[in-house]
Tab-separated table of C-alpha atoms and ligand atoms in Angstrom:
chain	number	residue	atom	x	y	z
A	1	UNK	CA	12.981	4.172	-18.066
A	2	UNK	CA	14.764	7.417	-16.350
A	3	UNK	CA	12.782	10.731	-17.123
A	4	UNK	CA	9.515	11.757	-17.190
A	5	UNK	CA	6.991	9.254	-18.783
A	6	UNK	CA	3.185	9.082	-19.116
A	7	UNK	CA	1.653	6.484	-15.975
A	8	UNK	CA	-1.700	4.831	-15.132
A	9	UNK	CA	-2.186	4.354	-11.895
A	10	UNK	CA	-4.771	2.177	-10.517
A	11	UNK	CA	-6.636	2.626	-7.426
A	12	UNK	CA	-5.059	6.150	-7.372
A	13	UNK	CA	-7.492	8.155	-5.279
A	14	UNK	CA	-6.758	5.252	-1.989
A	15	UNK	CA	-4.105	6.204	0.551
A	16	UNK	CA	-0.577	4.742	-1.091
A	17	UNK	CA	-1.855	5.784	-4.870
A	18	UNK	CA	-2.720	9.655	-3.945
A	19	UNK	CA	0.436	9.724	-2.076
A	20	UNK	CA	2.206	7.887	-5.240
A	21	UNK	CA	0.522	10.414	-7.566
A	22	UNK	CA	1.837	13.750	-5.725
A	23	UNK	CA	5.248	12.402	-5.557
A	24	UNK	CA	4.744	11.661	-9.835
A	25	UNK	CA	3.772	14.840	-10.215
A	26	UNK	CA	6.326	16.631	-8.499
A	27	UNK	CA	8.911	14.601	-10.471
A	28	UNK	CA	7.511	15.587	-13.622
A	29	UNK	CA	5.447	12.587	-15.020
A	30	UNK	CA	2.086	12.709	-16.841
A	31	UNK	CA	-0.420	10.679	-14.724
A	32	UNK	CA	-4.058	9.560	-15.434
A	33	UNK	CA	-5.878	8.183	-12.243
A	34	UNK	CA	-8.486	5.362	-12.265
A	35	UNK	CA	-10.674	4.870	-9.763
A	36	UNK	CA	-13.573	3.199	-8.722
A	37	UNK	CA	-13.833	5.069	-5.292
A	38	UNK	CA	-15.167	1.796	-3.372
A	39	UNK	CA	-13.112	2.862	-0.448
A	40	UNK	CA	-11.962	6.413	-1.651
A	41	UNK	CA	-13.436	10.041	-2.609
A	42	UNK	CA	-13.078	12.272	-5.518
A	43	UNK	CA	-11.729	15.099	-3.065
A	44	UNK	CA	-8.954	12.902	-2.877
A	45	UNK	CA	-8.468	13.867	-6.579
A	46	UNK	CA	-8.595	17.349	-5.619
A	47	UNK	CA	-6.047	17.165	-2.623
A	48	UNK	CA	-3.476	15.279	-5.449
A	49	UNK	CA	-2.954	18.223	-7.606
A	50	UNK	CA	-3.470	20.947	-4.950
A	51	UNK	CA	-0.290	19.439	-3.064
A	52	UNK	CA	1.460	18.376	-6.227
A	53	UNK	CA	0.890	21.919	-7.790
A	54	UNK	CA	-0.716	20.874	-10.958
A	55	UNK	CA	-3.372	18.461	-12.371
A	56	UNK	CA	-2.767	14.680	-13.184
A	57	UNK	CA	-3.242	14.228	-16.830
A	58	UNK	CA	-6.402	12.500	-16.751
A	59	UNK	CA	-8.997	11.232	-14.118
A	60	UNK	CA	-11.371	8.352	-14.715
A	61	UNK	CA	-13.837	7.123	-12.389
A	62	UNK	CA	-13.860	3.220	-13.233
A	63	UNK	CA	-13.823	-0.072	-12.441
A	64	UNK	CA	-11.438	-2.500	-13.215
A	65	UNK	CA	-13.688	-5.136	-13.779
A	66	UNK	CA	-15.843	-3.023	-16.286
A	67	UNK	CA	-13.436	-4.366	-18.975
A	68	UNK	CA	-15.208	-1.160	-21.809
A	69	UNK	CA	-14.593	1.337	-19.597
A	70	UNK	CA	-11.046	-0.164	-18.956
A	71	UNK	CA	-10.264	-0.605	-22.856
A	72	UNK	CA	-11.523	3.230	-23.026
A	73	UNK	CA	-8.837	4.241	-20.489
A	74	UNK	CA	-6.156	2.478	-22.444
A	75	UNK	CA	-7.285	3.824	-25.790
A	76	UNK	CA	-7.377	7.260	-24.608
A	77	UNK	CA	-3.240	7.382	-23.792
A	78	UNK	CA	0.119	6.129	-24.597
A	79	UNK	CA	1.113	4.681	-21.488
A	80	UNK	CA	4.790	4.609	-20.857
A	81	UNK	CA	3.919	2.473	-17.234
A	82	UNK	CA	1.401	0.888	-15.272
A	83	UNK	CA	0.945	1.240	-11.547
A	84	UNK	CA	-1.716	-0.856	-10.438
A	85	UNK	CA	-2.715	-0.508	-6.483
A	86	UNK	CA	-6.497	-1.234	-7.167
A	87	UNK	CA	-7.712	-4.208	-4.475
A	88	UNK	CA	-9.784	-4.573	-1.225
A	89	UNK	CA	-7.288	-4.960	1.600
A	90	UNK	CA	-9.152	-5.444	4.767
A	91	UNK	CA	-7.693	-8.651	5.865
A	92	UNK	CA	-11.315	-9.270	8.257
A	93	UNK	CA	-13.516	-8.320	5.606
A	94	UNK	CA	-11.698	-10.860	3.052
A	95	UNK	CA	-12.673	-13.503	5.431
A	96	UNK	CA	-15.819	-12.896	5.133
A	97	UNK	CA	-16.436	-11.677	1.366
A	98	UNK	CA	-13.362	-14.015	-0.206
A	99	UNK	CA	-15.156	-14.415	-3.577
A	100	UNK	CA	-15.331	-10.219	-3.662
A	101	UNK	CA	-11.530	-10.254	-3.114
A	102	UNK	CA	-10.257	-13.124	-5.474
A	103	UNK	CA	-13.102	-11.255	-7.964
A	104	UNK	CA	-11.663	-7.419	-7.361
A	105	UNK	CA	-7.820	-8.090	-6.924
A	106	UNK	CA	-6.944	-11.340	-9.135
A	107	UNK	CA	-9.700	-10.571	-11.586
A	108	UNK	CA	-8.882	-6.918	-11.852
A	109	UNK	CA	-5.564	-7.560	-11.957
A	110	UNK	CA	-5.787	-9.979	-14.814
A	111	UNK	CA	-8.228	-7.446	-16.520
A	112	UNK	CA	-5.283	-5.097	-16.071
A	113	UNK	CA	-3.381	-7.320	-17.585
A	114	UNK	CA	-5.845	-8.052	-20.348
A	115	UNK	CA	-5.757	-4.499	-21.663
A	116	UNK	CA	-2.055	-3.726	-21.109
A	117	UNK	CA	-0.963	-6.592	-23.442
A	118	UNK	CA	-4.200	-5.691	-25.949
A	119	UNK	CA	-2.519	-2.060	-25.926
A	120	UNK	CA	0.989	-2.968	-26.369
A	121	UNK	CA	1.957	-1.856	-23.001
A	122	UNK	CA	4.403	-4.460	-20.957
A	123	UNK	CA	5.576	-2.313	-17.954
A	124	UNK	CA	4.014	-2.613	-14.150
A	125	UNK	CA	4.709	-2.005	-11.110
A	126	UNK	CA	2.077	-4.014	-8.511
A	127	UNK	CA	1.046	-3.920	-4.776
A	128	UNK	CA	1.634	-7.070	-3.150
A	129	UNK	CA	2.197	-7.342	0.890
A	130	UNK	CA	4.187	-8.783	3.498
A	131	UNK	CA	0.825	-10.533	4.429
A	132	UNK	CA	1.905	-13.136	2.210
A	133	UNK	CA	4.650	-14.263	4.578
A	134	UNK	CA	1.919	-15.224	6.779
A	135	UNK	CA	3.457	-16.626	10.346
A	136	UNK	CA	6.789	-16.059	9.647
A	137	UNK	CA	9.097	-18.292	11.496
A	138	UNK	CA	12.176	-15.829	11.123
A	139	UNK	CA	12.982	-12.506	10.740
A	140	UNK	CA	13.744	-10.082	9.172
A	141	UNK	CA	11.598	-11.802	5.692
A	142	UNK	CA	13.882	-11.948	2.483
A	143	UNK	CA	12.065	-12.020	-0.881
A	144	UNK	CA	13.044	-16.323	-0.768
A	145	UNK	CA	11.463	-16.543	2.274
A	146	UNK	CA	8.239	-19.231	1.770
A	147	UNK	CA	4.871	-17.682	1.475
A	148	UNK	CA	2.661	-18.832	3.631
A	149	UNK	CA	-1.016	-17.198	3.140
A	150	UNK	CA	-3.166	-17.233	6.549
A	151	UNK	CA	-6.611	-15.528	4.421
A	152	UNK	CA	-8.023	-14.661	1.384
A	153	UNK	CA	-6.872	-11.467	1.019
A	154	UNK	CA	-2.945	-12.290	1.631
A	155	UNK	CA	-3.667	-15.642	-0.856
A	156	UNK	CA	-4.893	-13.109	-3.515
A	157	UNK	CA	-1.480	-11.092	-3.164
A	158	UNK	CA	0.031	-14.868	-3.437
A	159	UNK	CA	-2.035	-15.188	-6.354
A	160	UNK	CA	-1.306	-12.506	-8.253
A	161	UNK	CA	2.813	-12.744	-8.036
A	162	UNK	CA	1.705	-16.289	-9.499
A	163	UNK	CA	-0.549	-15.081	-12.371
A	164	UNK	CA	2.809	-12.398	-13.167
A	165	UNK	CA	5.679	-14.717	-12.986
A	166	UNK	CA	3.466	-16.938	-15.112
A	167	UNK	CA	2.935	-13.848	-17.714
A	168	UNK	CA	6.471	-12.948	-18.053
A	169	UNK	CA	7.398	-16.328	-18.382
A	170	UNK	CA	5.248	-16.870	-21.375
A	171	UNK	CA	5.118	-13.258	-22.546
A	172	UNK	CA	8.620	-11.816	-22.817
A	173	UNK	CA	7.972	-8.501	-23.725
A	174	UNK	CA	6.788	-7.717	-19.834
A	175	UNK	CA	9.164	-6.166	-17.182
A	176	UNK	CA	7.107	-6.152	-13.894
A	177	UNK	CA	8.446	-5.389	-10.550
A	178	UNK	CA	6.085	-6.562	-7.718
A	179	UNK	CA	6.623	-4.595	-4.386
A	180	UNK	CA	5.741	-5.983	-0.969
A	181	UNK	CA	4.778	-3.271	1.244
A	182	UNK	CA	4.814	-3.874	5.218
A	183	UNK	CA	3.134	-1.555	6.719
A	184	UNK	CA	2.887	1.686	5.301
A	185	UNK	CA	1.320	4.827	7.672
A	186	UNK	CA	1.786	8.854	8.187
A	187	UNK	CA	0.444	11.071	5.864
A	188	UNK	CA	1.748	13.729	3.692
A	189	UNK	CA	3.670	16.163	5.776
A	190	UNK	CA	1.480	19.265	4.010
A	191	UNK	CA	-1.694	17.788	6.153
A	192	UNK	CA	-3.953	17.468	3.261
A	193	UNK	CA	-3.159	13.768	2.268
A	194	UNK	CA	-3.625	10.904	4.611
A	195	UNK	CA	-5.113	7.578	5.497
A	196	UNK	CA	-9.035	7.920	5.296
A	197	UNK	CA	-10.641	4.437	6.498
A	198	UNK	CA	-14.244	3.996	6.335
A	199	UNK	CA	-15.975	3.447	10.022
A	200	UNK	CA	-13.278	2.420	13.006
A	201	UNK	CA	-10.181	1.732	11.509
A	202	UNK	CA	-8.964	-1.911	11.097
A	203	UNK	CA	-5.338	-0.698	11.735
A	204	UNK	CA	-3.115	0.454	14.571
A	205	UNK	CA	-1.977	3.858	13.293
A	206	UNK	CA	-5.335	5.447	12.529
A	207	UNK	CA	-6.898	3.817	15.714
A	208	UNK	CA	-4.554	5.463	17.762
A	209	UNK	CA	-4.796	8.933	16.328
A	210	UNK	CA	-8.890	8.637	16.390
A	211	UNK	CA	-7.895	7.596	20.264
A	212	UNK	CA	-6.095	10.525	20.621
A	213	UNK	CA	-8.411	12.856	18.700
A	214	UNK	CA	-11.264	11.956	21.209
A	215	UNK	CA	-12.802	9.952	18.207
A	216	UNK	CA	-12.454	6.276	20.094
A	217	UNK	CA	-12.357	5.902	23.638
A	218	UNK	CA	-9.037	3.704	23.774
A	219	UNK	CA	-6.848	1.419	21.858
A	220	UNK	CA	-7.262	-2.517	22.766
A	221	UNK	CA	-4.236	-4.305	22.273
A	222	UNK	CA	-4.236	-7.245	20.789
A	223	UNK	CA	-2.360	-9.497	23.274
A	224	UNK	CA	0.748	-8.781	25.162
A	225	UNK	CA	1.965	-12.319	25.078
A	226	UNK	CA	4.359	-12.726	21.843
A	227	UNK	CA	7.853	-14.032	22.365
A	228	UNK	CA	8.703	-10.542	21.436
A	229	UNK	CA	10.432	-7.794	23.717
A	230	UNK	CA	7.767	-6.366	25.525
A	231	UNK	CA	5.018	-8.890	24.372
A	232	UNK	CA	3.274	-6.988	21.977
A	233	UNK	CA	2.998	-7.689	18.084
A	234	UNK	CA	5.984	-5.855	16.540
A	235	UNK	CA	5.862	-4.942	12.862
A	236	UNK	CA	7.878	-3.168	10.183
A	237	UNK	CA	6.121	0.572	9.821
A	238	UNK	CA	7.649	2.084	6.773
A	239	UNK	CA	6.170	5.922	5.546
A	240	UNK	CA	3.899	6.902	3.095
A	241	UNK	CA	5.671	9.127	1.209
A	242	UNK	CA	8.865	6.323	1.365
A	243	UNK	CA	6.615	3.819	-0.255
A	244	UNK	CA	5.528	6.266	-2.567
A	245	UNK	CA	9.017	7.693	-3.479
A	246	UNK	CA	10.019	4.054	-3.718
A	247	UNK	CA	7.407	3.652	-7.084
A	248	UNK	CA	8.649	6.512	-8.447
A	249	UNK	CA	12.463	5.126	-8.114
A	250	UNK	CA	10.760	1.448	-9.744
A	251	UNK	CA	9.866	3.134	-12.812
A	252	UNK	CA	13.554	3.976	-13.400
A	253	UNK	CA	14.503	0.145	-12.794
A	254	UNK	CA	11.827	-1.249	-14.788
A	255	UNK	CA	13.783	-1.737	-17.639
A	256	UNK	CA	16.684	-3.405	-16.138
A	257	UNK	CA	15.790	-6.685	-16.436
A	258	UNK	CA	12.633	-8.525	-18.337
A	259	UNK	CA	10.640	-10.221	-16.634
A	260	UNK	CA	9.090	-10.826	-13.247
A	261	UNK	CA	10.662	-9.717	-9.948
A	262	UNK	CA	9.719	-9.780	-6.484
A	263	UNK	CA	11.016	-6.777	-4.107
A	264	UNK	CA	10.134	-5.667	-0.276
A	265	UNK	CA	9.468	-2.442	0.930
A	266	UNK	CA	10.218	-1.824	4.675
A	267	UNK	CA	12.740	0.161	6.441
A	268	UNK	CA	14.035	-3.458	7.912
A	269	UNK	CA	13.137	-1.624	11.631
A	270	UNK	CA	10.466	-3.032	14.085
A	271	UNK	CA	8.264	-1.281	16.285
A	272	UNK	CA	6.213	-2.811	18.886
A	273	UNK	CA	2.461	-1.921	19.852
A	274	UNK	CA	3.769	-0.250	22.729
A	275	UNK	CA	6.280	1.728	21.446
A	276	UNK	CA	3.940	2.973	18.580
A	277	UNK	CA	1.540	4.412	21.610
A	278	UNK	CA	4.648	5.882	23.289
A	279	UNK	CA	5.770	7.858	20.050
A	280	UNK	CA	1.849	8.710	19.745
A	281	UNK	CA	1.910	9.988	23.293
A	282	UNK	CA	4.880	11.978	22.751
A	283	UNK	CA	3.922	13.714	19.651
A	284	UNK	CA	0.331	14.244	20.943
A	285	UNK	CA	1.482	15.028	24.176
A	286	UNK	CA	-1.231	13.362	26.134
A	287	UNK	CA	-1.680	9.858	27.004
A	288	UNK	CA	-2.919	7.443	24.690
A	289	UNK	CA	-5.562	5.242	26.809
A	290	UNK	CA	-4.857	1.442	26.217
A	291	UNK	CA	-6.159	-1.860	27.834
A	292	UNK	CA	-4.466	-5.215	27.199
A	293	UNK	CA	-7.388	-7.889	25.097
A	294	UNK	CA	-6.403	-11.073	23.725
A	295	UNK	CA	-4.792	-11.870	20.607
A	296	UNK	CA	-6.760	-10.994	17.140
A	297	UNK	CA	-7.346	-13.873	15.018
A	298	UNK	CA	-4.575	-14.613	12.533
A	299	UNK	CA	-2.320	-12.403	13.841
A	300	UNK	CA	1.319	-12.936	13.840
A	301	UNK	CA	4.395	-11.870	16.465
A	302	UNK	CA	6.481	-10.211	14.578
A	303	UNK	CA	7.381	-9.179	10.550
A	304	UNK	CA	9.780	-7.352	9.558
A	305	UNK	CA	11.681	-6.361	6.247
A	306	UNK	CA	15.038	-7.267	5.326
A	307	UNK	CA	15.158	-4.671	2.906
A	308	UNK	CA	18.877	-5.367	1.355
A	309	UNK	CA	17.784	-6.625	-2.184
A	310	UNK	CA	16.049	-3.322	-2.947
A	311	UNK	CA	19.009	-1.146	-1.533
A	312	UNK	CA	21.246	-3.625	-3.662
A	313	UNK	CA	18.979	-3.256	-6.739
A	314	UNK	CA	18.274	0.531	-6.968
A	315	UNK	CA	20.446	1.760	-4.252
A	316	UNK	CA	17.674	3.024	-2.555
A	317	UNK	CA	16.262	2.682	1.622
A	318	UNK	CA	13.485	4.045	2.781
A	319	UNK	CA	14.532	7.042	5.107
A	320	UNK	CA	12.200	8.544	7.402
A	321	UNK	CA	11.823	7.796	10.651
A	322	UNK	CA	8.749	6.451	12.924
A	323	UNK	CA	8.585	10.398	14.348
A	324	UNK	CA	8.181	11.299	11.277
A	325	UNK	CA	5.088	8.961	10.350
A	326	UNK	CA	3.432	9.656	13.800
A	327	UNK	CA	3.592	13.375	13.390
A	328	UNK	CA	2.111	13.702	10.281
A	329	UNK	CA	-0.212	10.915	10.923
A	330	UNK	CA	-0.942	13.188	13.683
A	331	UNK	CA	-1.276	16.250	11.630
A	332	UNK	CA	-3.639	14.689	9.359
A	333	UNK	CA	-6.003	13.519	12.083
A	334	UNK	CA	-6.069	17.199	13.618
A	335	UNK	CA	-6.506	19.068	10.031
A	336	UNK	CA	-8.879	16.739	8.878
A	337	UNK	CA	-11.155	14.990	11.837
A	338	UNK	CA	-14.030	13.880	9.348
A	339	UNK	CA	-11.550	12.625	6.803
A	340	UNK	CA	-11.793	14.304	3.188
A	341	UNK	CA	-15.354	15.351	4.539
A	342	UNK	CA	-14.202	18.733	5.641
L	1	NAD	P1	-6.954	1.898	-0.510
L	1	NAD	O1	-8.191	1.100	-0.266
L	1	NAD	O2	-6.815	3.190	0.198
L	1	NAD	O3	-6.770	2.157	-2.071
L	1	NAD	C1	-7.224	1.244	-3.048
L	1	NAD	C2	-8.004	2.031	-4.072
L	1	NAD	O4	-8.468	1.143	-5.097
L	1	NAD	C3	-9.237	2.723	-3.492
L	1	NAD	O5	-9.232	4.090	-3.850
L	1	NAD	C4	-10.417	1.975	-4.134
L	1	NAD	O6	-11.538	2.812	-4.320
L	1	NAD	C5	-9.802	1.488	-5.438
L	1	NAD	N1	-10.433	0.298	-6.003
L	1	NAD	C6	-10.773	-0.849	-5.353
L	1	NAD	N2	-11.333	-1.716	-6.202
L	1	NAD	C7	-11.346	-1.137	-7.433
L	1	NAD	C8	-11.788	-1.525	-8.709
L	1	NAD	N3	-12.380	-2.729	-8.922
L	1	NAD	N4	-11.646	-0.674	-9.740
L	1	NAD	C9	-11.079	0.547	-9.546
L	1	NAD	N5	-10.647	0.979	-8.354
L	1	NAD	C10	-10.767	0.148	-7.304
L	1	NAD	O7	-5.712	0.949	-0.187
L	1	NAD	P2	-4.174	1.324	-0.036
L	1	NAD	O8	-3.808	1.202	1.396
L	1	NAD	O9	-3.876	2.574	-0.754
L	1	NAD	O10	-3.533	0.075	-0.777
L	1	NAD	C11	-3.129	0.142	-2.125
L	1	NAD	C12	-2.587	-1.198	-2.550
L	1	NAD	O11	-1.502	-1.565	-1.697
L	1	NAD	C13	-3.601	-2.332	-2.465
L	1	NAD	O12	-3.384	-3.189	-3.563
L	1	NAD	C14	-3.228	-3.029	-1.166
L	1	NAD	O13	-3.589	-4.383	-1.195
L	1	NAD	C15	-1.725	-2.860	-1.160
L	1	NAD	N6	-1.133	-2.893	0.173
L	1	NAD	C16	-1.568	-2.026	1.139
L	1	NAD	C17	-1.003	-2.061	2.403
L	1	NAD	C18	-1.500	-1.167	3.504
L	1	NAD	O14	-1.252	-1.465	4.685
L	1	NAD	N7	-2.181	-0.049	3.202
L	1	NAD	C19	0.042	-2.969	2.675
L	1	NAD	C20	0.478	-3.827	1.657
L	1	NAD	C21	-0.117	-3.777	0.406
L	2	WQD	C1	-0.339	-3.866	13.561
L	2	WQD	C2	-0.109	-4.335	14.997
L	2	WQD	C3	-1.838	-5.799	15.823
L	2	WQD	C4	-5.037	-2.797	15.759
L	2	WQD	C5	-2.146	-5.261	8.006
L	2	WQD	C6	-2.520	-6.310	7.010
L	2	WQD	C7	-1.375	-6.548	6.074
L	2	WQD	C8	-0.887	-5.248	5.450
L	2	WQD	C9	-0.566	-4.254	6.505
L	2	WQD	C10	-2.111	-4.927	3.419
L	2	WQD	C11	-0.436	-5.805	15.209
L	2	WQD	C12	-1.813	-4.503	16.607
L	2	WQD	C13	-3.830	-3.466	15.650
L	2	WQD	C14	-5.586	-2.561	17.065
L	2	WQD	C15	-3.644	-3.637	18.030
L	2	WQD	N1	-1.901	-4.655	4.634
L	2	WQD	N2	-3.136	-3.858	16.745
L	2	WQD	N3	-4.852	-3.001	18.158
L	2	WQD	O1	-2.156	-6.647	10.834
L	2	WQD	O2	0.296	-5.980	10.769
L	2	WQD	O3	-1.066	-5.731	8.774
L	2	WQD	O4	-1.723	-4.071	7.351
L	2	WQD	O5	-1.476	-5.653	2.723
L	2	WQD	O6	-1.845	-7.403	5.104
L	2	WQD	O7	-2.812	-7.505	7.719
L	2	WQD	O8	-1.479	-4.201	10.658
L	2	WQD	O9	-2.123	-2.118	11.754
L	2	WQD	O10	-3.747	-4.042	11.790
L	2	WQD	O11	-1.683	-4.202	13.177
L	2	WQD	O12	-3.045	-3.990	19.034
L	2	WQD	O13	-6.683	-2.003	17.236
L	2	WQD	O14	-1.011	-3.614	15.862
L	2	WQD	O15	-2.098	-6.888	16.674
L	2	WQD	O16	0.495	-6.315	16.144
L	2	WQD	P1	-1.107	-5.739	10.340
L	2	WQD	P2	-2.350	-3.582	11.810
């Protein structure tokens, strides 16, 4: 589907759908944002078309499970594509809350699914996660590569590849391409987008630039123990804007081939804990203070992309470096301490 085209995107005012919606913008597509803002703001909405230059086509606040409001949405536009990034994510919390998660991210994803075929529209790209590798026993992970779900929130990724492949299998007329993400940080390099988590952050990138900030006294490591180089957890950071760019490039390659496929998104490079606080260090240029603690439950040594079958498929990598990611990570945190508060 080259050239512009009209999108919903779901979950669009959370960190990887603003992001996604600038770099739509830019590239000349009509957008129209739902959002429920559970874990978001509506100045996020704001920051979109101030860095993008113009306004999306369309903003809703909804939720995906409010399945009027949804049919509303759908009757309002001729959608050319769906992007649907709408879940909860926090791996912890989806211990504790697992019927919230299966309920939010396989029920709003069949809801999704619900309307687009009620609408006529068969095109979607979805958020799944290298979570659903679970304790990989290789890597770099290839897209064959067993899943292997450690908690709810990774089985609900799991779940909803399932509920696709079983879709496009019975319904023809739907070309979805489902994108695993490994860990995507940094910020837009204008300062004014970022990664806004509610209370301490649950992940390594933020914590260390609230450490650095003054904002948390120091990062704990989670073990320094793995069978991997210098004993910390290594992991597959990939950018922001990459990931973003990298939806914008899946709407072109929608259409060339039906059905259900199944693509990662890393830069196929891993980065330890320890090297992430030395880049943080350098581009801060203080210290970051650290202390060793044991494992975190669940936890795994080491993931990382193999990222071939998406160069293959689009001719596409994801390009920008982990200096890159820190500083504007970095920039974010200074330009915006409270978040989208100031
Ligand atoms: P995020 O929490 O920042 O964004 C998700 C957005 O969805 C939020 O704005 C939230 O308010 C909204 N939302 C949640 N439930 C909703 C509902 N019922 N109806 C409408 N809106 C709802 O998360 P993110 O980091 O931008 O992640 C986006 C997607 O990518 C998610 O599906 C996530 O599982 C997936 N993913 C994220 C990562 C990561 O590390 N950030 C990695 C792999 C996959
Ligand atoms: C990275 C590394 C930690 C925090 C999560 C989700 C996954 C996906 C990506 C959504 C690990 C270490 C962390 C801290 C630390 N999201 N760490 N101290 O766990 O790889 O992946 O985000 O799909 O599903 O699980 O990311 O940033 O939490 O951890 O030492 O305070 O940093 O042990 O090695 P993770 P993370």
């Amino acid at each position: 589907m080259p050239g512009p085209s009209t999108v919903l995107v779901t979950g669009a005012a959370g960190f990887i759908g603003s992001h996604t919606c600038v770099e739509l913008l830019e590239h000349g597509h009509e957008v129209v944002l739902v959002d429920n803002y559970s874990n978001s703001s509506p100045e996020a909405v704001e920051r979109i078309a101030k860095v993008a230059g113009r306004p999306p086509a369309a903003v809703y606040e909804a939720d995906l499970l409010d399945r009027r409001a949804l049919g509303e949405v759908f009757e309002g536009h001729s959608f050319d594509a769906v992007i649907h990034f709408a879940a909860k994510k926090a791996v912890g919390e989806s211990v504790a809350l697992p019927v919230e998660y299966y309920d939010t991210n396989v029920g709003g994803t069949t809801a999704l699914l619900r309307a687009m075929r009620d609408h006529g529209v068969h095109r979607l790209v979805f958020s799944s996660s290298c979570s659903i590798y679970g304790d990989a026993t290789k890597v770099p992970l290839t897209e064959s590569d067993p899943a292997r779900p450690t908690n709810p929130y990774a089985t609900t990724k799991w779940l909803c590849e399932q509920v696709l492949h079983d879709v496009c299998r019975r319904l023809p007329e739907f070309s979805v391409l489902a994108l695993r993400y490994f860990n995507p940080v940094g910020a837009h390099s204008s300062g004014l987008l970022g990664e806004v988590p509610r209370g301490v952050p649950d992940n390594v990138l933020p914590y260390i630039a609230q450490v650095a900030a003054g904002r948390l006294d120091r990062l704990r490591i989670f073990g320094d123990d793995y069978p991997t180089p210098d004993g910390t957890g290594v992991r597959d950071y990939i950018h922001v804007m990459d990931v973003a760019q990298g939806h914008r490039v899946a709407l072109d390659h929608l259409d060339d081939e039906r059905g259900m496929r199944v693509l990662n998104l890393g830069t196929g490079r891993g980065t330890s804990v320890r090297q992430l606080v030395t880049a943080f260090s350098d581009t801060c240029g203080t210290p970051i203070p650290f202390e060793i603690v044991a494992r975190r439950p669940g936890d795994v040594a080491e993931l990382v992309a193999d990222p071939t079958a998406v160069a293959q498929a689009w001719g596409w990598t994801a390009e920008r470096e982990l200096t890159s990611m820190v500083d504007d990570a970095w920039r974010f945190q200074l330009l915006n301490p409270s978040g989208y508060a100031n």
